[in-house]
Short mmCIF file of C-alpha atoms in Angstrom, two decimals:
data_model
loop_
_atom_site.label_atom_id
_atom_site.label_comp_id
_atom_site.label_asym_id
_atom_site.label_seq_id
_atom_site.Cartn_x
_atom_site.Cartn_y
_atom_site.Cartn_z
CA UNK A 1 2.39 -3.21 -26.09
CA UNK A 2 2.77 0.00 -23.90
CA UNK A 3 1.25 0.80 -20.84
CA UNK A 4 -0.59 4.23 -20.07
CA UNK A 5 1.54 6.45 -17.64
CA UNK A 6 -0.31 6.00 -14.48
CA UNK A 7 0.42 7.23 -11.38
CA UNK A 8 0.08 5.30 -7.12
CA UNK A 9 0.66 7.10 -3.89
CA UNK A 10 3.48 4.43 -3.11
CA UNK A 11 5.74 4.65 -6.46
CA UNK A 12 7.57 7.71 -8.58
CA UNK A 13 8.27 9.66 -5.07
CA UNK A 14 10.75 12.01 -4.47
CA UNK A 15 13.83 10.88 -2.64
CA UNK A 16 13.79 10.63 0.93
CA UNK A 17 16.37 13.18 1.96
CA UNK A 18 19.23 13.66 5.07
CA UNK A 19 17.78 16.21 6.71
CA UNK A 20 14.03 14.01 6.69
CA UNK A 21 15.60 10.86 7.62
CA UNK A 22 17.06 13.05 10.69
CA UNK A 23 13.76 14.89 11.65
CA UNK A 24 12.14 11.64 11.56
CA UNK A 25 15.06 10.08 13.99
CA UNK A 26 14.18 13.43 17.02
CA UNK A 27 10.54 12.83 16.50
CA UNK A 28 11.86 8.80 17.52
CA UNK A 29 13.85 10.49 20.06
CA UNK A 30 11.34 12.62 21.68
CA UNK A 31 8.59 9.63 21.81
CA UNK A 32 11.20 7.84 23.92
CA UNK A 33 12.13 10.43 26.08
CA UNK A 34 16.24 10.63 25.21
CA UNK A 35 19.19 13.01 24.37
CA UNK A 36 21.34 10.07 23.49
CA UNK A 37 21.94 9.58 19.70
CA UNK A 38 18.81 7.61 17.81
CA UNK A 39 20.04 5.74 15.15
CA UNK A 40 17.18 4.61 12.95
CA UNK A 41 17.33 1.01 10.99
CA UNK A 42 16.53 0.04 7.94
CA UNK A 43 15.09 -3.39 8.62
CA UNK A 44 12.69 -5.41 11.33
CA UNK A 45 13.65 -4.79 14.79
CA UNK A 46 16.00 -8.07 14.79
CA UNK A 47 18.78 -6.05 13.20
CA UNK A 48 19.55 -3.51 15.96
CA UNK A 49 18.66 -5.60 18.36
CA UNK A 50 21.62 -8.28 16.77
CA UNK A 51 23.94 -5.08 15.83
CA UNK A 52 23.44 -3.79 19.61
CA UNK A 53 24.70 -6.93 21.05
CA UNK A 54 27.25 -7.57 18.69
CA UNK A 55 28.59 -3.83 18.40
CA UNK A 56 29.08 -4.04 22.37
CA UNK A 57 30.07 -7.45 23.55
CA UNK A 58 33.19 -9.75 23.14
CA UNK A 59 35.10 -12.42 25.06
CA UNK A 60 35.87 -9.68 27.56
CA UNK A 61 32.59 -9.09 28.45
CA UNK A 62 30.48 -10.97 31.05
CA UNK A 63 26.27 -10.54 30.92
CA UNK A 64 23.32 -11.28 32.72
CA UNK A 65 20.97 -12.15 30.30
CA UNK A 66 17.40 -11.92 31.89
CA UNK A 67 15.20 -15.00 30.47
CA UNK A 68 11.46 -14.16 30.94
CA UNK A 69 10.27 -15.24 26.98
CA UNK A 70 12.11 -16.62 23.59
CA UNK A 71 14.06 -13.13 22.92
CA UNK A 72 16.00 -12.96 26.31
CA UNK A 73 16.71 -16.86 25.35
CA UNK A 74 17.61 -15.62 21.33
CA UNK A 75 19.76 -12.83 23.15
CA UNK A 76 21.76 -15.54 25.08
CA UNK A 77 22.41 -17.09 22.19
CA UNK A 78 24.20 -14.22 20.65
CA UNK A 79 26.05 -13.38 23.50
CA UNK A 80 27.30 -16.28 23.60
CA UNK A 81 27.89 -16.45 19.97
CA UNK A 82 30.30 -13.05 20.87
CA UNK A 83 32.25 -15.27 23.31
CA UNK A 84 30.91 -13.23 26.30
CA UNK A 85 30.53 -15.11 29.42
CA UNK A 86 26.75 -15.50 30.03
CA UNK A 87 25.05 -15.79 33.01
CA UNK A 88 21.63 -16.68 32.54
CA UNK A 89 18.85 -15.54 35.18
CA UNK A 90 15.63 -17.38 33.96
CA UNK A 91 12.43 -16.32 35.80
CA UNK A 92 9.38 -18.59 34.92
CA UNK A 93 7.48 -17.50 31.92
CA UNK A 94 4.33 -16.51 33.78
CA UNK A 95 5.59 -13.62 35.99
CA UNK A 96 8.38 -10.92 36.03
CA UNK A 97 11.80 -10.80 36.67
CA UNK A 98 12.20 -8.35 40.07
CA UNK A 99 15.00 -6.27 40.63
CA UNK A 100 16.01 -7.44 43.76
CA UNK A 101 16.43 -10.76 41.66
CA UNK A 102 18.98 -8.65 39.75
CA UNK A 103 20.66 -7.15 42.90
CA UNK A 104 21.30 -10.74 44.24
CA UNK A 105 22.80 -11.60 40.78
CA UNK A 106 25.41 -8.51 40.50
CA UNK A 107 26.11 -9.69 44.41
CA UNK A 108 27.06 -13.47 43.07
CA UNK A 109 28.89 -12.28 39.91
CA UNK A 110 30.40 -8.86 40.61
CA UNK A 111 32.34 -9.12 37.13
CA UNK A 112 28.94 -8.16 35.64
CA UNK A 113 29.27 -5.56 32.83
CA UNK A 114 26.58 -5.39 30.77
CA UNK A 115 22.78 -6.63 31.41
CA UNK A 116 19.94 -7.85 28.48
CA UNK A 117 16.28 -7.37 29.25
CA UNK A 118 13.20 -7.54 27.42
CA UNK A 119 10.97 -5.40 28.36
CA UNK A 120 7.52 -6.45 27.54
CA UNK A 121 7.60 -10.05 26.16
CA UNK A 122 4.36 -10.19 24.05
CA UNK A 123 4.91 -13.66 22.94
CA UNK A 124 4.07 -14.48 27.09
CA UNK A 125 2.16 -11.57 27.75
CA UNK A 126 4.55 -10.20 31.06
CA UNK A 127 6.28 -7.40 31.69
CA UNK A 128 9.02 -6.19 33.62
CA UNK A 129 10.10 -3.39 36.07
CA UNK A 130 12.15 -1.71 34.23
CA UNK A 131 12.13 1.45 35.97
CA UNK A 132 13.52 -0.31 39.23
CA UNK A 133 15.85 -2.57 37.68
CA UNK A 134 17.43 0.45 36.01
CA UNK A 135 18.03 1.44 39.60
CA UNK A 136 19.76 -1.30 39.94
CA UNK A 137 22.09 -1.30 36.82
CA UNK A 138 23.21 2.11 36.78
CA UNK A 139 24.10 1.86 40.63
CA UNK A 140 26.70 -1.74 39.65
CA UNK A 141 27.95 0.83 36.75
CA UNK A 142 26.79 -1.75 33.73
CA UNK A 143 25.89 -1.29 30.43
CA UNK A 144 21.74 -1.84 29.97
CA UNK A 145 20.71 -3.47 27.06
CA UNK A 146 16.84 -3.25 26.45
CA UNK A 147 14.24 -4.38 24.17
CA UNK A 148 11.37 -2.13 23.96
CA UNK A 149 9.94 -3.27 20.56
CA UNK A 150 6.59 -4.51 22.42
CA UNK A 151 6.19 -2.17 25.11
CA UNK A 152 6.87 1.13 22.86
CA UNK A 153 3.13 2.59 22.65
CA UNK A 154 1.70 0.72 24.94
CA UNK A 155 3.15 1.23 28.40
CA UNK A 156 6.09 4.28 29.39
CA UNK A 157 9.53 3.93 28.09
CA UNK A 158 11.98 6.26 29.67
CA UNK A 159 15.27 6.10 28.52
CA UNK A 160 17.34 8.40 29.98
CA UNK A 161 15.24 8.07 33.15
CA UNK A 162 16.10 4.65 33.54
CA UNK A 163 19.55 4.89 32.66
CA UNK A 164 18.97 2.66 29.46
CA UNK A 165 21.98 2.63 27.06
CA UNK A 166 21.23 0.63 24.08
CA UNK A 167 17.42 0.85 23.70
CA UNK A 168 15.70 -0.62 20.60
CA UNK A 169 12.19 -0.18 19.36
CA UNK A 170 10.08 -1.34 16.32
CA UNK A 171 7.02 0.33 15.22
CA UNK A 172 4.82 -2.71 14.06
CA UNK A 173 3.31 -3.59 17.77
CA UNK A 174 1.53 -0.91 19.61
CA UNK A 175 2.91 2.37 17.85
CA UNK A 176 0.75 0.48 14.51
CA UNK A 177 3.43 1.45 12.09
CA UNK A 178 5.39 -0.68 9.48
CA UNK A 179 7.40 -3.82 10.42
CA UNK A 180 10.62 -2.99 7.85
CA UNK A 181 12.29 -0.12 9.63
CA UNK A 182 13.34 -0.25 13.50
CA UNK A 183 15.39 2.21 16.24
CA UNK A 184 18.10 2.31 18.36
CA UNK A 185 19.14 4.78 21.16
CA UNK A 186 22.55 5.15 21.86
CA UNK A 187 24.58 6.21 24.87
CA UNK A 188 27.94 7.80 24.79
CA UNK A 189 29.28 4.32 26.96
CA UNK A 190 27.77 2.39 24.47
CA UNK A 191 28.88 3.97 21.68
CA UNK A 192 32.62 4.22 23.60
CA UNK A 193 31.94 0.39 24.23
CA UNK A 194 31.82 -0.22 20.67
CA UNK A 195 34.38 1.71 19.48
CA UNK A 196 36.70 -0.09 21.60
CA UNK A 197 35.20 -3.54 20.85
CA UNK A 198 37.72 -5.25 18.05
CA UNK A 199 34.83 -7.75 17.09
CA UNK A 200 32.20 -5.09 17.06
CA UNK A 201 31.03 -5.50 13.11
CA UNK A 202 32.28 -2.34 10.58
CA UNK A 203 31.80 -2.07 6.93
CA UNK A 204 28.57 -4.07 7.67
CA UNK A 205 24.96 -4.38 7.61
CA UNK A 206 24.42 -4.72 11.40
CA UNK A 207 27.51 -2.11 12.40
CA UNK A 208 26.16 0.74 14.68
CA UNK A 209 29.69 1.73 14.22
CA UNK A 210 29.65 2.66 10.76
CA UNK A 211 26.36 4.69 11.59
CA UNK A 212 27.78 6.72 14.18
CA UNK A 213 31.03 7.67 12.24
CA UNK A 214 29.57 8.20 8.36
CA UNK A 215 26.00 9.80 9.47
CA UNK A 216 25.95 11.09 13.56
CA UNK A 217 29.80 11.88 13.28
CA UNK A 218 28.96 13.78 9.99
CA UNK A 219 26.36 16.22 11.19
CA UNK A 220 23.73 13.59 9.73
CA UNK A 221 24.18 15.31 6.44
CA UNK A 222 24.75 12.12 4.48
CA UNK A 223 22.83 8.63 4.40
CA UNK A 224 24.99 5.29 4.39
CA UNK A 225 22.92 4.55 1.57
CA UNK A 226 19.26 4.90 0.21
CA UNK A 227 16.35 4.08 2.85
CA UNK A 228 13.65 2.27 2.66
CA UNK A 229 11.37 5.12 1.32
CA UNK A 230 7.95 3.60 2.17
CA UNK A 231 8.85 2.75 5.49
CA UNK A 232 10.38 5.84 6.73
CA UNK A 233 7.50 7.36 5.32
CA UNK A 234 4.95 4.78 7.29
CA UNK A 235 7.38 5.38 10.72
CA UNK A 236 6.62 9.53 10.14
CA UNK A 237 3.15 9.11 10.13
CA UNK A 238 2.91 7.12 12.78
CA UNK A 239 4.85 9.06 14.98
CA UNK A 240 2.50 12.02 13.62
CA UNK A 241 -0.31 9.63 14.54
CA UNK A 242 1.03 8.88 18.22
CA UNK A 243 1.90 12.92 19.05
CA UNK A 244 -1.81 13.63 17.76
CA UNK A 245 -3.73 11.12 19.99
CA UNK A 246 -1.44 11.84 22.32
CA UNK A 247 0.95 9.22 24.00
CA UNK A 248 -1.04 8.89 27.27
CA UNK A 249 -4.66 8.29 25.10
CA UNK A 250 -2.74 5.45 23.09
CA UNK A 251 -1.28 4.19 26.37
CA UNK A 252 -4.72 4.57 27.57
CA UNK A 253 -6.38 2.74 24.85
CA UNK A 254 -3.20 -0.51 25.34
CA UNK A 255 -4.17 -0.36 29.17
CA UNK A 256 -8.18 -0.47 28.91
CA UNK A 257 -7.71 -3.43 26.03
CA UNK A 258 -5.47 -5.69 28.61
CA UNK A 259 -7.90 -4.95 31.38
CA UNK A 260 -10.94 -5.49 29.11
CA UNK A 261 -9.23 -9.02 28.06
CA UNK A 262 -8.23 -10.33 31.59
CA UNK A 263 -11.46 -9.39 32.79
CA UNK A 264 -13.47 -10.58 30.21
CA UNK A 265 -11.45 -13.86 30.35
CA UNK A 266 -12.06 -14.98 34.19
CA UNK A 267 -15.90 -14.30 33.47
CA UNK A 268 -16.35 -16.17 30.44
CA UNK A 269 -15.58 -18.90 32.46
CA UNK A 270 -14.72 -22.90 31.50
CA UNK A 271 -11.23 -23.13 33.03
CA UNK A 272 -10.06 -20.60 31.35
CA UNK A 273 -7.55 -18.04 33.14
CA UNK A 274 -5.42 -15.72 32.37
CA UNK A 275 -1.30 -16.86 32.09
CA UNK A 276 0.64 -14.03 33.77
CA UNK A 277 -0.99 -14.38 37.25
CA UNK A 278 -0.23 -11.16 38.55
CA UNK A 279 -2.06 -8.37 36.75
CA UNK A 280 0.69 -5.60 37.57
CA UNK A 281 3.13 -7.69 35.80
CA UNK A 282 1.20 -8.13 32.49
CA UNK A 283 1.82 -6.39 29.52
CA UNK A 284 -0.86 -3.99 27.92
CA UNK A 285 0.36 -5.03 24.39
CA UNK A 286 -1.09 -8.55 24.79
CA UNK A 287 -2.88 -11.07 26.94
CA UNK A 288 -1.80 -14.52 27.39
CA UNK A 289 -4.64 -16.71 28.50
CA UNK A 290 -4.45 -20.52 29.75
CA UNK A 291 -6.85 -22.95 28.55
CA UNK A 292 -8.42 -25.53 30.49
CA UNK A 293 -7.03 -29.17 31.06
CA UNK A 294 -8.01 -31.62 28.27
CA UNK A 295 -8.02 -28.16 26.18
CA UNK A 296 -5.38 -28.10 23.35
CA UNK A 297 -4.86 -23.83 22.72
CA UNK A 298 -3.76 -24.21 18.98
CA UNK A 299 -6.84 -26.10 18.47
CA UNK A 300 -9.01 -23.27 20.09
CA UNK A 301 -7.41 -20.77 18.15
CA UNK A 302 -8.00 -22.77 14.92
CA UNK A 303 -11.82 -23.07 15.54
CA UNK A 304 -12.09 -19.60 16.46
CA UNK A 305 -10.19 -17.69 13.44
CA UNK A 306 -12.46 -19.89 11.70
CA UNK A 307 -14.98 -17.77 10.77
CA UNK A 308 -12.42 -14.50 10.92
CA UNK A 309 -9.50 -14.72 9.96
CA UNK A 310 -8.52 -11.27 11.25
CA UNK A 311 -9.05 -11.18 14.74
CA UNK A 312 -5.60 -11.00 16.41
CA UNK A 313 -5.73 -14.77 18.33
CA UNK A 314 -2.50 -17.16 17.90
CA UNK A 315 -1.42 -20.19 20.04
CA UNK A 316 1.56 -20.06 22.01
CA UNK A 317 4.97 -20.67 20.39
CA UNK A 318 6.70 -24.23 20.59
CA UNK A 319 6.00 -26.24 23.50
CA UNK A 320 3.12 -23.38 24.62
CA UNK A 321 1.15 -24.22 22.25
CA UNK A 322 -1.07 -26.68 24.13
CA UNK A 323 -1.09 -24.66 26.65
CA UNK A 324 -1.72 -20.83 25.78
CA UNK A 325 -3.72 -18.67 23.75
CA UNK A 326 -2.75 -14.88 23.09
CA UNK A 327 -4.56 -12.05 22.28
CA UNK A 328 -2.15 -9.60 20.63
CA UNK A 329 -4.43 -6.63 21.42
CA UNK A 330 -2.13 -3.56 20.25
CA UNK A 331 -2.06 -0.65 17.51
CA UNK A 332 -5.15 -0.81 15.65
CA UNK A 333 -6.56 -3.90 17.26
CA UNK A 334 -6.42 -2.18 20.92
CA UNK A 335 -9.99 -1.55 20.73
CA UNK A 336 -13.22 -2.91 22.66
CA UNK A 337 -14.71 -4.36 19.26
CA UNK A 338 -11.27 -6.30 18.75
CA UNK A 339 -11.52 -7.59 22.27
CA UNK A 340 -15.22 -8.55 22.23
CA UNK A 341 -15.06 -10.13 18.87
CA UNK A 342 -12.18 -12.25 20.32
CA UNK A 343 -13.82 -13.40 23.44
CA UNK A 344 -16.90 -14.25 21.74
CA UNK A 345 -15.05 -16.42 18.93
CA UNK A 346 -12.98 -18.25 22.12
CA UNK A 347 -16.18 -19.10 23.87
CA UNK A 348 -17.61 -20.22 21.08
CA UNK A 349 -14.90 -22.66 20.19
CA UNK A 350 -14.54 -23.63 23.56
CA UNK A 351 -18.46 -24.69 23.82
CA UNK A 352 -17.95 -26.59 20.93
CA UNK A 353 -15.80 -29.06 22.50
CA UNK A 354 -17.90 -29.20 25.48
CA UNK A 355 -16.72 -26.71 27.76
CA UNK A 356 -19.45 -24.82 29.17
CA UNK A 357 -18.73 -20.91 29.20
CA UNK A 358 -20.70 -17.75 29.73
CA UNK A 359 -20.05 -15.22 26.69
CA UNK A 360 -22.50 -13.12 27.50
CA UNK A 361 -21.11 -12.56 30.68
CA UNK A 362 -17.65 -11.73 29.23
CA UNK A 363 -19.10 -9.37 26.88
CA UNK A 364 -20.68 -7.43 29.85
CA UNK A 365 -17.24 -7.72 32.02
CA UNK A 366 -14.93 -7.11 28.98
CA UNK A 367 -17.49 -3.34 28.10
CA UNK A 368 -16.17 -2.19 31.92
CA UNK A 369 -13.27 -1.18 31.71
CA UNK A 370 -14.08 1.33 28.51
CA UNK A 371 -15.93 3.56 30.45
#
């Protein structure tokens, strides 16, 4: 039996080509604010973010690995996994890492060479000052390692500003793009790191190095080998999307969700409160909210995606999830009807096992900070 010809927007396209995948890369560049070399991935955000690490660290090297959420612990673990020396500088999950905290490390460990930081850790809802600690970094002469796959979209990232050398982004948190296709800025130390790094992977699916010498070294005239079509194609329109709104308005629209979730929180009342205590050190990609004692979170969530599925609620990971429910307001869900819909589907789980809350209330205090 044959099939008529038919045709779908996602098959029988033409090839992606060079001098695309390169526009595509400046557009990257220009959303993060960098001359440095951009270096775009073809896979999740976990593959640069591995390849960065492993491209510039070896048993020579000795890191502070900033601990504020599970990636600064997943980052230790490849460090390590290098055979750097690894000093560890956990700061407790609900607040920020300063950069005094920073200072006082480089002043214990002067050997320091190269520094790992989240930058907004959406699986605890904090962020962190970059800004300052880049200050701090650049003045001890280190390399600066950051991940800005969360905070991309919704709050500044400044690369060159802040003296960032390996910076790595993913589009499928606040930008709203695709998941499959991630970034990478590059400084000239970083890439000089690597090249003088005898572990550093080549020939390999996580080498940085074999970017920089068969495509950046090359003019960018010739791909390592065929992208992921679809997803390039997803990252260009929504970096199209992003320079149209504008990347203050979709800033904006991060900031006023986070404030409209806090807010709405504290007044619908029953205990529960929001996790990162401080509100200039929570992210605007997504609120992390304690739940009352006797309360189990996963249990909350599960009553409350109940009746809709889609609303952007999950418990906290591992041991956090008795403890915290998150509201992963970003991209398309970093709207007021996303954030009401939540609160009124966590009161009314909560009042179903008896905790007495005020939705109403939270709908009124959550409509605020639109306006």
């Amino acid at each position: 039996m044959t099939h008529p010809a038919s045709t779908h927007p996602f098959l029988d396209l033409a090839p992606l080509s060079a001098a695309r995948f390169a526009a595509i890369e400046d557009r990257v560049a220009r959303l993060l604010g960098t001359e440095q070399d951009v270096v775009i991935m073809q896979g999740e955000a976990l593959l640069p973010l591995e390849g960065a690490i492993r491209g510039t660290a070896g048993p020579g090297t000795v890191a502070l690995n900033v601990i504020t959420g599970p990636y600064g612990q997943t980052f230790g673990d490849w460090l390590r996994d290098c055979g750097a020396t690894v000093i560890d500088l956990p700061v407790p999950f609900h607040t920020a890492v300063t950069a005094d905290q920073v200072r006082e490390a480089f002043a214990e460990h002067p050997e320091i060479d190269f520094v790992s930081l989240v930058h907004a850790e959406a699986a605890t809802g904090n962020t962190n000052p970059v800004a300052e600690i880049g200050e701090v970094v650049r003045a001890h002469g280190a390399l600066f390692y950051l991940d800005a796959v969360a905070s991309i979209g919704a709050e500044p990232v400044l690369v060159d500003a802040w003296g960032v050398d390996l910076c790595v982004i993913g589009a499928q948190k606040a930008m709203g793009g695709p998941a499959g296709v991630s970034a990478v800025s590059v400084s000239e130390r970083a890439w000089a790191r690597m090249a003088s790094n005898p572990r550093a992977p080549r020939r390999s699916y996580l080498s940085l190095l074999d970017w920089k010498e068969r495509w950046v070294d090359g003019g960018r005239k010739a791909l390592l080998h065929a992208p992921a079509q679809l997803e390039m194609l997803a990252l260009e329109a929504c970096v199209e999307r992003i320079e149209a709104d504008g990347l203050e308005a979709v800033m904006g629209r991060h900031r006023a969700a986070a404030a409209s979730t806090r807010t709405g929180a504290v007044a619908l009342g029953g205990g529960l409160e929001p996790y990162v205590r401080d509100v200039r050190e929570a992210a605007p990609v997504a609120t992390t909210l304690r739940v009352p004692d006797g309360v189990v979170a996963s249990e909350v969530v599960a009553r409350a995606v109940a009746g809709d599925p889609g609303l952007p609620l999950v418990a906290g990971g591992g041991a956090l999830a008795k403890e915290m429910i998150r509201v992963n307001h970003y991209g398309a869900d970093a709207g007021v009807g996303v954030v009401r819909g939540c609160l009124a589907a966590l009161g009314a789980a909560l009042a179903e096992q008896g905790v007495t809350v005020d939705v109403e209330g939270a709908l009124r205090a959550a409509d605020a900070p639109w306006h």
